[in-house]
Short mmCIF file of C-alpha atoms and ligand atoms in Angstrom, two decimals:
data_model
loop_
_atom_site.label_atom_id
_atom_site.label_comp_id
_atom_site.label_asym_id
_atom_site.label_seq_id
_atom_site.Cartn_x
_atom_site.Cartn_y
_atom_site.Cartn_z
CA UNK A 1 72.51 -60.38 1.58
CA UNK A 2 70.62 -59.44 4.90
CA UNK A 3 66.90 -60.25 5.24
CA UNK A 4 64.57 -57.43 6.16
CA UNK A 5 62.34 -57.65 9.27
CA UNK A 6 60.66 -54.46 8.83
CA UNK A 7 57.97 -53.71 6.04
CA UNK A 8 59.04 -50.10 4.79
CA UNK A 9 55.45 -49.48 3.89
CA UNK A 10 54.33 -49.31 7.34
CA UNK A 11 57.43 -47.69 8.83
CA UNK A 12 56.76 -45.00 11.28
CA UNK A 13 59.53 -42.62 11.19
CA UNK A 14 60.74 -40.79 14.27
CA UNK A 15 60.34 -36.96 13.96
CA UNK A 16 64.15 -36.27 13.54
CA UNK A 17 65.30 -39.45 12.03
CA UNK A 18 67.54 -37.96 9.51
CA UNK A 19 69.09 -35.52 11.73
CA UNK A 20 72.60 -34.69 10.74
CA UNK A 21 72.52 -36.31 7.65
CA UNK A 22 73.28 -34.96 4.06
CA UNK A 23 71.23 -36.53 1.33
CA UNK A 24 71.42 -36.07 -2.27
CA UNK A 25 68.09 -36.33 -4.23
CA UNK A 26 68.12 -36.51 -8.00
CA UNK A 27 65.12 -35.20 -9.91
CA UNK A 28 64.15 -33.06 -6.84
CA UNK A 29 62.23 -30.58 -8.60
CA UNK A 30 58.91 -32.42 -9.26
CA UNK A 31 56.88 -35.51 -8.47
CA UNK A 32 58.38 -38.14 -6.07
CA UNK A 33 61.69 -36.51 -5.89
CA UNK A 34 60.31 -33.04 -4.73
CA UNK A 35 58.24 -34.63 -1.99
CA UNK A 36 61.17 -36.99 -0.91
CA UNK A 37 63.30 -33.75 -0.55
CA UNK A 38 60.85 -31.91 1.56
CA UNK A 39 60.14 -35.03 3.53
CA UNK A 40 63.97 -35.73 4.32
CA UNK A 41 64.43 -32.01 5.39
CA UNK A 42 61.33 -32.24 7.54
CA UNK A 43 62.86 -35.07 9.31
CA UNK A 44 66.25 -33.22 9.95
CA UNK A 45 68.29 -33.79 6.68
CA UNK A 46 70.35 -31.20 4.72
CA UNK A 47 69.20 -32.00 1.29
CA UNK A 48 71.07 -31.48 -1.88
CA UNK A 49 68.50 -30.83 -4.75
CA UNK A 50 69.70 -32.08 -7.90
CA UNK A 51 67.81 -31.57 -11.22
CA UNK A 52 67.65 -29.89 -14.47
CA UNK A 53 65.08 -27.25 -14.11
CA UNK A 54 66.32 -24.49 -11.68
CA UNK A 55 63.11 -22.75 -11.17
CA UNK A 56 61.46 -26.03 -9.95
CA UNK A 57 64.65 -26.65 -7.66
CA UNK A 58 64.20 -23.12 -6.42
CA UNK A 59 60.66 -23.57 -5.55
CA UNK A 60 61.62 -26.79 -3.56
CA UNK A 61 64.38 -24.82 -1.83
CA UNK A 62 61.82 -21.95 -0.85
CA UNK A 63 59.39 -24.56 0.55
CA UNK A 64 62.07 -26.13 2.60
CA UNK A 65 63.28 -22.99 4.02
CA UNK A 66 59.86 -21.62 4.87
CA UNK A 67 59.09 -24.73 6.92
CA UNK A 68 62.17 -23.92 8.96
CA UNK A 69 63.94 -27.06 7.94
CA UNK A 70 67.68 -27.28 7.53
CA UNK A 71 68.86 -25.08 4.53
CA UNK A 72 69.07 -27.25 1.35
CA UNK A 73 71.41 -26.74 -1.51
CA UNK A 74 70.64 -26.76 -5.23
CA UNK A 75 72.81 -28.44 -7.69
CA UNK A 76 71.62 -28.01 -11.25
CA UNK A 77 72.63 -30.65 -13.57
CA UNK A 78 71.08 -32.32 -16.67
CA UNK A 79 71.75 -36.10 -16.29
CA UNK A 80 71.51 -36.54 -19.94
CA UNK A 81 74.64 -34.46 -20.81
CA UNK A 82 76.73 -34.61 -17.76
CA UNK A 83 80.23 -36.26 -18.10
CA UNK A 84 82.31 -38.07 -15.68
CA UNK A 85 84.20 -34.96 -15.02
CA UNK A 86 81.03 -33.09 -14.11
CA UNK A 87 80.33 -35.85 -11.53
CA UNK A 88 83.72 -35.54 -10.09
CA UNK A 89 83.43 -31.82 -9.89
CA UNK A 90 80.22 -32.34 -8.02
CA UNK A 91 81.79 -34.78 -5.71
CA UNK A 92 84.53 -32.27 -4.81
CA UNK A 93 81.90 -29.53 -4.29
CA UNK A 94 79.95 -31.71 -1.94
CA UNK A 95 82.99 -32.69 0.10
CA UNK A 96 84.09 -29.10 0.46
CA UNK A 97 80.57 -27.74 1.17
CA UNK A 98 79.38 -30.44 3.46
CA UNK A 99 82.35 -32.56 4.52
CA UNK A 100 80.41 -35.86 3.58
CA UNK A 101 77.36 -37.60 2.33
CA UNK A 102 75.13 -39.95 4.16
CA UNK A 103 72.37 -40.66 1.60
CA UNK A 104 71.83 -40.83 -2.23
CA UNK A 105 68.30 -41.21 -3.73
CA UNK A 106 68.61 -42.13 -7.33
CA UNK A 107 65.09 -40.80 -8.40
CA UNK A 108 65.31 -38.80 -11.62
CA UNK A 109 63.98 -40.67 -14.67
CA UNK A 110 62.27 -40.24 -17.92
CA UNK A 111 59.60 -42.37 -19.66
CA UNK A 112 60.77 -42.35 -23.27
CA UNK A 113 58.48 -43.69 -25.88
CA UNK A 114 55.64 -46.16 -25.31
CA UNK A 115 55.87 -48.20 -28.38
CA UNK A 116 57.14 -51.43 -29.69
CA UNK A 117 60.84 -52.51 -29.79
CA UNK A 118 60.40 -52.67 -33.65
CA UNK A 119 59.41 -48.90 -33.69
CA UNK A 120 61.53 -47.51 -30.81
CA UNK A 121 63.72 -44.68 -32.21
CA UNK A 122 67.36 -45.43 -31.46
CA UNK A 123 68.23 -41.96 -30.10
CA UNK A 124 65.50 -41.96 -27.61
CA UNK A 125 66.59 -45.25 -26.45
CA UNK A 126 70.04 -44.04 -25.83
CA UNK A 127 68.59 -40.87 -23.99
CA UNK A 128 66.56 -43.12 -21.72
CA UNK A 129 69.43 -45.46 -20.90
CA UNK A 130 71.59 -42.33 -20.28
CA UNK A 131 69.51 -40.65 -17.79
CA UNK A 132 67.72 -43.73 -16.12
CA UNK A 133 70.94 -45.90 -15.91
CA UNK A 134 74.30 -44.59 -17.06
CA UNK A 135 73.90 -41.36 -15.08
CA UNK A 136 73.29 -43.39 -12.00
CA UNK A 137 76.46 -45.26 -12.44
CA UNK A 138 78.53 -42.10 -13.02
CA UNK A 139 77.06 -40.33 -10.14
CA UNK A 140 77.28 -43.31 -7.81
CA UNK A 141 80.91 -43.92 -8.89
CA UNK A 142 81.96 -40.17 -8.24
CA UNK A 143 80.31 -40.15 -4.85
CA UNK A 144 81.33 -43.49 -3.53
CA UNK A 145 84.69 -42.23 -1.91
CA UNK A 146 82.65 -39.74 0.11
CA UNK A 147 79.67 -41.70 1.03
CA UNK A 148 82.09 -44.62 2.14
CA UNK A 149 83.63 -42.37 4.84
CA UNK A 150 80.27 -41.89 6.52
CA UNK A 151 79.49 -43.92 9.74
CA UNK A 152 76.25 -44.99 8.34
CA UNK A 153 75.02 -44.29 4.82
CA UNK A 154 72.39 -45.57 2.32
CA UNK A 155 72.05 -45.54 -1.56
CA UNK A 156 68.47 -46.13 -2.95
CA UNK A 157 67.84 -46.87 -6.55
CA UNK A 158 64.23 -46.30 -8.02
CA UNK A 159 62.91 -49.37 -9.79
CA UNK A 160 59.47 -49.99 -11.18
CA UNK A 161 57.14 -52.83 -11.59
CA UNK A 162 58.28 -53.09 -15.43
CA UNK A 163 61.72 -53.50 -14.05
CA UNK A 164 60.84 -56.86 -12.60
CA UNK A 165 58.57 -58.30 -15.26
CA UNK A 166 58.93 -57.00 -18.80
CA UNK A 167 55.77 -55.54 -20.31
CA UNK A 168 55.06 -54.78 -23.90
CA UNK A 169 55.51 -51.22 -25.11
CA UNK A 170 57.58 -50.13 -22.19
CA UNK A 171 60.75 -50.25 -24.23
CA UNK A 172 63.93 -48.53 -22.84
CA UNK A 173 62.27 -47.52 -19.61
CA UNK A 174 61.62 -51.12 -18.50
CA UNK A 175 64.90 -52.24 -19.61
CA UNK A 176 66.59 -49.43 -17.75
CA UNK A 177 64.74 -50.36 -14.63
CA UNK A 178 65.81 -53.93 -14.90
CA UNK A 179 69.44 -52.78 -15.32
CA UNK A 180 68.84 -50.48 -12.24
CA UNK A 181 67.94 -53.57 -10.09
CA UNK A 182 71.01 -55.20 -11.44
CA UNK A 183 73.19 -52.39 -10.65
CA UNK A 184 71.79 -52.05 -7.21
CA UNK A 185 72.46 -55.82 -6.59
CA UNK A 186 76.08 -55.73 -7.88
CA UNK A 187 76.95 -52.69 -5.85
CA UNK A 188 75.25 -53.83 -2.62
CA UNK A 189 77.36 -57.07 -2.63
CA UNK A 190 80.62 -55.10 -3.33
CA UNK A 191 80.06 -52.79 -0.25
CA UNK A 192 78.40 -55.15 2.18
CA UNK A 193 81.48 -56.55 3.93
CA UNK A 194 83.90 -53.51 3.27
CA UNK A 195 81.80 -50.56 4.05
CA UNK A 196 78.92 -48.94 6.00
CA UNK A 197 76.86 -48.30 2.85
CA UNK A 198 73.80 -50.04 2.19
CA UNK A 199 72.23 -50.26 -1.32
CA UNK A 200 68.74 -51.14 -2.02
CA UNK A 201 65.95 -50.72 -4.49
CA UNK A 202 62.57 -49.14 -4.25
CA UNK A 203 59.66 -49.57 -6.58
CA UNK A 204 57.27 -46.45 -5.67
CA UNK A 205 54.31 -48.13 -7.27
CA UNK A 206 51.54 -45.99 -9.19
CA UNK A 207 51.91 -42.70 -7.69
CA UNK A 208 50.16 -39.38 -8.54
CA UNK A 209 52.86 -37.47 -10.50
CA UNK A 210 53.62 -35.61 -13.88
CA UNK A 211 55.21 -38.84 -15.14
CA UNK A 212 52.33 -41.21 -14.39
CA UNK A 213 49.87 -38.85 -15.99
CA UNK A 214 51.82 -38.96 -19.13
CA UNK A 215 52.13 -42.78 -19.08
CA UNK A 216 48.38 -43.06 -18.30
CA UNK A 217 46.47 -40.30 -19.71
CA UNK A 218 43.12 -41.68 -19.19
CA UNK A 219 43.58 -42.63 -15.58
CA UNK A 220 41.91 -40.71 -12.84
CA UNK A 221 44.78 -39.35 -10.75
CA UNK A 222 42.47 -39.22 -7.57
CA UNK A 223 42.59 -43.07 -7.71
CA UNK A 224 46.40 -43.09 -6.94
CA UNK A 225 48.52 -42.57 -3.88
CA UNK A 226 50.23 -39.24 -3.59
CA UNK A 227 53.98 -39.10 -3.16
CA UNK A 228 53.49 -38.02 0.58
CA UNK A 229 51.67 -41.32 1.16
CA UNK A 230 54.64 -43.23 -0.03
CA UNK A 231 57.41 -41.59 2.02
CA UNK A 232 57.63 -44.08 4.91
CA UNK A 233 59.43 -46.43 2.77
CA UNK A 234 61.92 -43.71 1.66
CA UNK A 235 62.51 -42.47 5.01
CA UNK A 236 63.03 -46.13 6.21
CA UNK A 237 65.71 -46.85 3.51
CA UNK A 238 67.54 -43.60 3.59
CA UNK A 239 67.52 -43.50 7.60
CA UNK A 240 69.24 -45.30 10.53
CA UNK A 241 66.55 -48.00 10.92
CA UNK A 242 67.41 -49.82 7.84
CA UNK A 243 70.95 -50.32 8.94
CA UNK A 244 72.15 -53.86 7.96
CA UNK A 245 69.56 -54.36 4.95
CA UNK A 246 71.15 -54.25 1.67
CA UNK A 247 70.77 -55.74 -1.70
CA UNK A 248 67.17 -55.93 -1.34
CA UNK A 249 64.23 -54.64 -3.55
CA UNK A 250 61.24 -53.11 -1.90
CA UNK A 251 57.72 -51.69 -2.80
CA UNK A 252 56.74 -48.39 -1.39
CA UNK A 253 53.08 -49.31 -1.52
P1 NDP B 1 58.30 -37.04 -12.57
O1 NDP B 1 58.53 -37.05 -14.25
O2 NDP B 1 57.32 -36.43 -11.98
O3 NDP B 1 59.90 -36.49 -11.94
C1 NDP B 1 61.01 -36.97 -12.57
C2 NDP B 1 62.20 -36.13 -12.15
O4 NDP B 1 63.26 -36.47 -13.03
C3 NDP B 1 61.76 -34.61 -12.65
O5 NDP B 1 62.29 -33.80 -11.50
C4 NDP B 1 62.74 -34.33 -13.81
O6 NDP B 1 63.27 -33.01 -13.88
C5 NDP B 1 63.90 -35.25 -13.43
N1 NDP B 1 64.70 -35.46 -14.71
C6 NDP B 1 64.25 -36.16 -15.78
N2 NDP B 1 65.26 -36.06 -16.68
C7 NDP B 1 66.33 -35.40 -16.10
C8 NDP B 1 67.66 -35.18 -16.52
N3 NDP B 1 67.99 -35.58 -17.83
N4 NDP B 1 68.47 -34.55 -15.71
C9 NDP B 1 68.00 -34.35 -14.40
N5 NDP B 1 66.85 -34.50 -14.08
C10 NDP B 1 65.96 -35.17 -14.79
O7 NDP B 1 58.44 -38.60 -12.33
P2 NDP B 1 57.96 -39.30 -10.94
O8 NDP B 1 58.19 -38.45 -9.91
O9 NDP B 1 56.79 -40.02 -11.30
O10 NDP B 1 59.28 -40.39 -10.98
C11 NDP B 1 60.32 -40.37 -10.12
C12 NDP B 1 61.03 -41.85 -10.06
O11 NDP B 1 60.14 -42.79 -9.78
C13 NDP B 1 61.23 -42.16 -11.53
O12 NDP B 1 62.44 -42.89 -11.58
C14 NDP B 1 60.27 -42.98 -12.13
O13 NDP B 1 60.68 -43.95 -13.13
C15 NDP B 1 59.97 -43.87 -10.92
N6 NDP B 1 58.55 -44.43 -10.82
C16 NDP B 1 57.47 -43.55 -10.76
C17 NDP B 1 56.26 -44.29 -10.72
C18 NDP B 1 54.95 -43.38 -10.77
O14 NDP B 1 53.77 -44.04 -10.70
N7 NDP B 1 54.86 -42.16 -10.66
C19 NDP B 1 55.98 -45.67 -10.67
C20 NDP B 1 57.31 -46.55 -10.81
C21 NDP B 1 58.53 -45.85 -10.87
P3 NDP B 1 62.28 -31.99 -14.69
O15 NDP B 1 60.98 -31.72 -13.83
O16 NDP B 1 63.10 -30.73 -14.74
O17 NDP B 1 61.94 -32.60 -16.01
#
């Protein structure tokens, strides 16, 4: 694996650093995914907004259009129920519509229960693993043939502090994030010598979003960084300046 020389947290993106890139963002309707989609578009990317709540995606679409950024696309999909065929169809649609893909941000995620393993409800465990892990595998697998044709491409998985050191009561969420780190490492190694695709993991750190508010209801959101403030790391890992960096796990703050 290559060693990084740039700290993504302090990266200063050029205005048009994602010019001519097509980037898919999962969970683009709210929180970090929404801000990432808008930020990518502001920096020149054509963004594919994937999510399960169309109204939220439409609001992000409008915001990008109104800012004069490249026109995005909306791809409604629920990651919990999507089948391998759904992902194949999506890949064909993207290839037809855009002719390629240069970036994939796996951002969507769900918290599940905050309880002990002993009390964890099995159906919720399955649901969290499906959305936070299995969907990433299926989506990546389907899109790999298109991404591999790009001259320069990046896949970023979203991790968490509880995906690096287990913490009581974080259940399937923590386990799914450990597995996400593993998936990223395996994939990075497989692609390193044979493609122009780099694969990295990014831990956003405590960030002011709806998920964080549910996880820490007593916390003052004003003490947290906003999604906008952690964008340098996202722009670095999705953009051309991280070329040659793969198989690593970064912190956005
Ligand atoms: P939010 O809950 O604000 O956003 C999560 C997004 O994922 C939403 O757009 C949501 O869609 C989407 N999503 C959830 N389930 C599905 C599904 N079944 N199908 C499609 N989309 C789905 O969370 P954050 O912005 O806080 O989190 C973004 C990522 O960052 C997650 O992977 C999270 O684990 C990670 N993270 C966040 C931290 C934080 O402090 N905020 C800290 C560490 C990691 P909808 O709005 O329609 O429900």
